[in-house]
Amino acid sequence: MDGTTAGLHATATSTERRAAARRREDIARGLILLAAFASFVLSVSLWFAGSEPEGIFVGIWVPSIISLGAFLLPRRADAT
């Protein structure tokens, strides 16, 4: 291999790694939002089922889950 081919291969590998990392971040963001939404739905269903204190308790999880996601997965600097 000459230097040009090796450079192109390294760039492609780097690009693939960034794409894979972005996919993992997107999946993690989706799971965080899914968990927050599930908590919200559970909270509302508990509330209307007559378990108001439990519904409030589970409802408090929603902002906590979203905050955890913001802490673990900060916003991308290169957002497109």
Short mmCIF file of C-alpha atoms in Angstrom, two decimals:
data_model
loop_
_atom_site.label_atom_id
_atom_site.label_comp_id
_atom_site.label_asym_id
_atom_site.label_seq_id
_atom_site.Cartn_x
_atom_site.Cartn_y
_atom_site.Cartn_z
CA MET A 1 0.00 0.00 0.00
CA ASP A 2 1.19 3.48 -0.73
CA GLY A 3 0.67 6.43 1.59
CA THR A 4 -2.41 7.68 -0.26
CA THR A 5 -4.31 4.42 0.00
CA ALA A 6 -3.46 4.03 3.67
CA GLY A 7 -4.70 7.58 4.36
CA LEU A 8 -8.01 6.91 2.60
CA HIS A 9 -8.47 3.67 4.51
CA ALA A 10 -7.80 5.40 7.83
CA THR A 11 -10.29 8.15 6.97
CA ALA A 12 -12.97 5.65 6.02
CA THR A 13 -12.43 3.74 9.23
CA SER A 14 -12.61 6.95 11.24
CA THR A 15 -15.81 7.97 9.46
CA GLU A 16 -17.33 4.54 10.08
CA ARG A 17 -16.43 4.74 13.75
CA ARG A 18 -18.06 8.16 14.07
CA ALA A 19 -21.18 6.88 12.32
CA ALA A 20 -21.34 3.85 14.63
CA ALA A 21 -20.88 6.06 17.69
CA ARG A 22 -23.63 8.37 16.47
CA ARG A 23 -25.98 5.40 15.98
CA ARG A 24 -25.27 4.20 19.53
CA GLU A 25 -25.96 7.70 20.88
CA ASP A 26 -29.21 7.90 18.91
CA ILE A 27 -30.32 4.53 20.30
CA ALA A 28 -29.42 5.62 23.83
CA ARG A 29 -31.37 8.88 23.40
CA GLY A 30 -34.36 6.93 22.13
CA LEU A 31 -34.23 4.56 25.09
CA ILE A 32 -34.04 7.48 27.54
CA LEU A 33 -37.10 9.11 25.94
CA LEU A 34 -38.92 5.78 25.85
CA ALA A 35 -38.25 5.25 29.56
CA ALA A 36 -39.49 8.78 30.37
CA PHE A 37 -42.63 8.25 28.29
CA ALA A 38 -43.30 4.86 29.90
CA SER A 39 -42.94 6.47 33.31
CA PHE A 40 -45.40 9.17 32.30
CA VAL A 41 -47.94 6.64 31.03
CA LEU A 42 -47.57 4.53 34.18
CA SER A 43 -47.97 7.63 36.34
CA VAL A 44 -51.17 8.70 34.59
CA SER A 45 -52.62 5.21 34.69
CA LEU A 46 -51.87 4.88 38.41
CA TRP A 47 -53.43 8.27 39.07
CA PHE A 48 -56.66 7.44 37.25
CA ALA A 49 -56.75 3.94 38.76
CA GLY A 50 -57.14 5.56 42.16
CA SER A 51 -53.55 5.30 43.41
CA GLU A 52 -52.84 9.04 43.50
CA PRO A 53 -49.72 8.92 45.76
CA GLU A 54 -48.13 6.19 43.66
CA GLY A 55 -48.99 8.10 40.48
CA ILE A 56 -47.29 11.22 41.82
CA PHE A 57 -44.26 9.21 42.91
CA VAL A 58 -43.85 7.61 39.49
CA GLY A 59 -44.51 10.97 37.81
CA ILE A 60 -41.50 12.42 39.59
CA TRP A 61 -39.34 9.92 37.69
CA VAL A 62 -39.98 11.62 34.33
CA PRO A 63 -37.80 14.71 34.82
CA SER A 64 -35.23 12.59 36.65
CA ILE A 65 -34.92 10.20 33.71
CA ILE A 66 -34.64 13.08 31.23
CA SER A 67 -32.04 14.80 33.43
CA LEU A 68 -30.03 11.59 33.60
CA GLY A 69 -30.12 11.40 29.82
CA ALA A 70 -28.95 15.02 29.50
CA PHE A 71 -26.12 14.30 31.91
CA LEU A 72 -24.97 11.07 30.26
CA LEU A 73 -25.53 12.14 26.65
CA PRO A 74 -24.69 15.83 26.28
CA ARG A 75 -25.71 17.64 23.14
CA ARG A 76 -23.49 17.09 20.11
CA ALA A 77 -21.24 19.97 19.10
CA ASP A 78 -21.40 18.93 15.46
CA ALA A 79 -25.19 18.67 15.20
CA THR A 80 -26.35 18.82 11.61
#
